[in-house]
Amino acid sequence: MEVERHRGWIRFALIYLAVTLGWLAVWILIAPKGFYDNFPGGSTHWVSALPPYNEHLERDFGATALGLTVLAGLAAFWMERRLIQAAAISLFAAGVPHLGYHLTTTEHYSTADNIASLTGLALNVLLPLALLYLVSDGAQGRGAARAPTPVETRPKEA
């Protein structure tokens, strides 16, 4: 299997992404207004700082996060190169516009909240890129350092 060399890191990144997205998805789908009012928790409220509340949009985001959670979870479980690539590309495609949007709303948050939220959102972009690299031919050590693939040989005819 081509992912063997970096198996632990790949699985860790996929599980991290699945757990963090899954936690959001479950919270949103069970209590969308509670998520809107209270995320990320404590005295900090990032979502409600950008009103108005819209249950439909909250639930749509929760459902999308749940789908990405399932994809990342299956990739972590099966550890198949193409599935890991599909999950990473999907997570990256979702993460870039999300991060991009939040880069335009920094005036709504304190410096500490901006650092915390943007770091988390950046991880959702950088980890999928790292996954793509780790399952790439370059990261797998192809080339001179890798043992050649056995070639089938037939006996010479007399």
C-alpha positions as CSV (number, residue, x, y, z in Angstrom):
1,M,0.0,0.0,0.0
2,E,1.4,3.4,-1.0
3,V,0.4,5.2,2.3
4,E,2.4,2.8,4.6
5,R,5.4,5.1,5.1
6,H,3.3,7.9,6.6
7,R,0.3,5.9,7.8
8,G,0.4,7.2,11.4
9,W,0.5,10.9,10.4
10,I,-2.2,10.4,7.7
11,R,-4.5,8.6,10.1
12,F,-3.9,11.2,12.8
13,A,-4.7,14.1,10.5
14,L,-7.8,12.5,9.1
15,I,-9.1,11.6,12.6
16,Y,-8.4,15.1,13.8
17,L,-10.4,16.6,10.9
18,A,-13.2,14.1,11.4
19,V,-13.5,14.7,15.1
20,T,-13.4,18.5,14.9
21,L,-15.9,18.7,12.1
22,G,-18.0,16.0,13.6
23,W,-18.2,17.8,16.9
24,L,-19.5,20.9,15.1
25,A,-21.9,18.9,12.9
26,V,-23.5,17.2,15.8
27,W,-23.8,20.4,17.9
28,I,-25.3,22.3,14.9
29,L,-27.8,19.5,14.0
30,I,-29.0,18.9,17.5
31,A,-29.1,22.6,18.6
32,P,-28.6,25.0,15.8
33,K,-29.6,28.1,17.9
34,G,-27.4,26.9,20.8
35,F,-24.5,26.6,18.4
36,Y,-25.2,30.1,17.0
37,D,-25.5,31.7,20.4
38,N,-22.6,29.9,22.2
39,F,-19.9,28.7,19.8
40,P,-17.1,28.1,20.7
41,G,-18.2,28.2,24.3
42,G,-17.5,30.0,27.6
43,S,-17.8,33.8,27.3
44,T,-16.7,33.8,23.7
45,H,-19.4,33.8,20.9
46,W,-18.0,33.8,17.4
47,V,-21.0,32.9,15.3
48,S,-23.5,35.3,16.9
49,A,-21.1,38.2,16.4
50,L,-22.1,38.0,12.7
51,P,-26.0,38.2,12.8
52,P,-28.6,37.4,11.9
53,Y,-29.4,33.9,13.0
54,N,-30.7,31.6,10.2
55,E,-31.6,28.1,11.2
56,H,-31.7,26.9,7.6
57,L,-28.1,28.0,7.0
58,E,-26.9,26.6,10.3
59,R,-28.4,23.2,9.5
60,D,-27.0,23.3,6.0
61,F,-23.5,23.9,7.4
62,G,-24.0,21.2,10.0
63,A,-25.2,18.7,7.3
64,T,-22.2,19.5,5.1
65,A,-19.8,19.2,8.0
66,L,-21.4,15.8,8.8
67,G,-20.8,14.6,5.2
68,L,-17.2,15.7,5.3
69,T,-16.8,14.0,8.7
70,V,-18.0,10.7,7.2
71,L,-15.6,11.1,4.3
72,A,-12.6,11.8,6.5
73,G,-13.6,9.0,8.9
74,L,-13.9,6.5,6.1
75,A,-10.5,7.6,4.7
76,A,-8.9,7.2,8.1
77,F,-10.5,3.7,8.5
78,W,-9.8,2.3,5.0
79,M,-6.5,4.2,4.4
80,E,-6.8,3.9,0.6
81,R,-4.7,6.4,-1.4
82,R,-7.5,7.5,-3.7
83,L,-10.0,7.9,-0.8
84,I,-7.5,9.9,1.2
85,Q,-6.9,12.1,-1.8
86,A,-10.7,12.6,-2.4
87,A,-11.2,13.4,1.3
88,A,-8.2,15.9,1.4
89,I,-9.4,17.7,-1.8
90,S,-12.9,17.9,-0.5
91,L,-11.8,19.2,2.9
92,F,-9.5,21.7,1.2
93,A,-12.2,22.9,-1.1
94,A,-14.5,23.5,1.9
95,G,-11.8,25.0,4.1
96,V,-10.4,27.7,1.7
97,P,-13.6,29.7,1.3
98,H,-14.4,29.3,5.0
99,L,-11.0,30.7,6.0
100,G,-11.2,33.4,3.3
101,Y,-14.5,34.6,4.6
102,H,-13.3,34.8,8.2
103,L,-10.2,36.7,7.1
104,T,-12.6,39.5,6.0
105,T,-14.5,39.6,9.4
106,T,-11.6,40.1,11.8
107,E,-12.9,43.5,13.0
108,H,-15.8,41.6,14.8
109,Y,-13.4,39.8,17.2
110,S,-10.7,40.4,19.7
111,T,-7.1,39.7,18.8
112,A,-7.1,36.5,20.9
113,D,-10.3,35.3,19.3
114,N,-8.9,36.1,15.8
115,I,-5.8,34.1,16.5
116,A,-7.8,31.2,17.9
117,S,-10.4,31.0,15.1
118,L,-8.1,31.7,12.2
119,T,-5.6,29.2,13.5
120,G,-8.3,26.5,13.6
121,L,-9.6,27.5,10.1
122,A,-6.0,27.5,8.7
123,L,-5.5,24.0,10.0
124,N,-8.6,22.9,8.0
125,V,-6.7,24.1,4.9
126,L,-3.2,23.1,5.7
127,L,-3.9,19.6,7.0
128,P,-5.6,18.5,3.7
129,L,-2.6,19.9,1.8
130,A,-0.3,17.9,4.1
131,L,-2.4,14.8,3.4
132,L,-2.1,15.3,-0.3
133,Y,1.7,15.6,0.0
134,L,2.0,12.6,2.3
135,V,0.1,10.3,-0.2
136,S,2.0,11.8,-3.2
137,D,4.7,10.0,-5.1
138,G,7.3,12.4,-3.7
139,A,6.6,11.7,-0.1
140,Q,6.5,8.0,-0.7
141,G,10.2,8.0,-1.5
142,R,10.0,7.0,-5.2
143,G,13.1,7.2,-7.2
144,A,16.6,6.1,-6.5
145,A,16.1,5.4,-2.8
146,R,13.2,3.1,-3.4
147,A,13.7,-0.6,-4.3
148,P,12.8,-1.4,-7.9
149,T,9.5,-3.2,-8.7
150,P,10.1,-6.8,-9.4
151,V,9.7,-7.7,-13.1
152,E,8.3,-10.9,-14.2
153,T,10.8,-13.0,-16.2
154,R,10.3,-15.9,-18.4
155,P,12.9,-18.6,-19.2
156,K,14.6,-18.0,-22.5
157,E,13.5,-20.3,-25.3
158,A,16.1,-22.7,-26.7
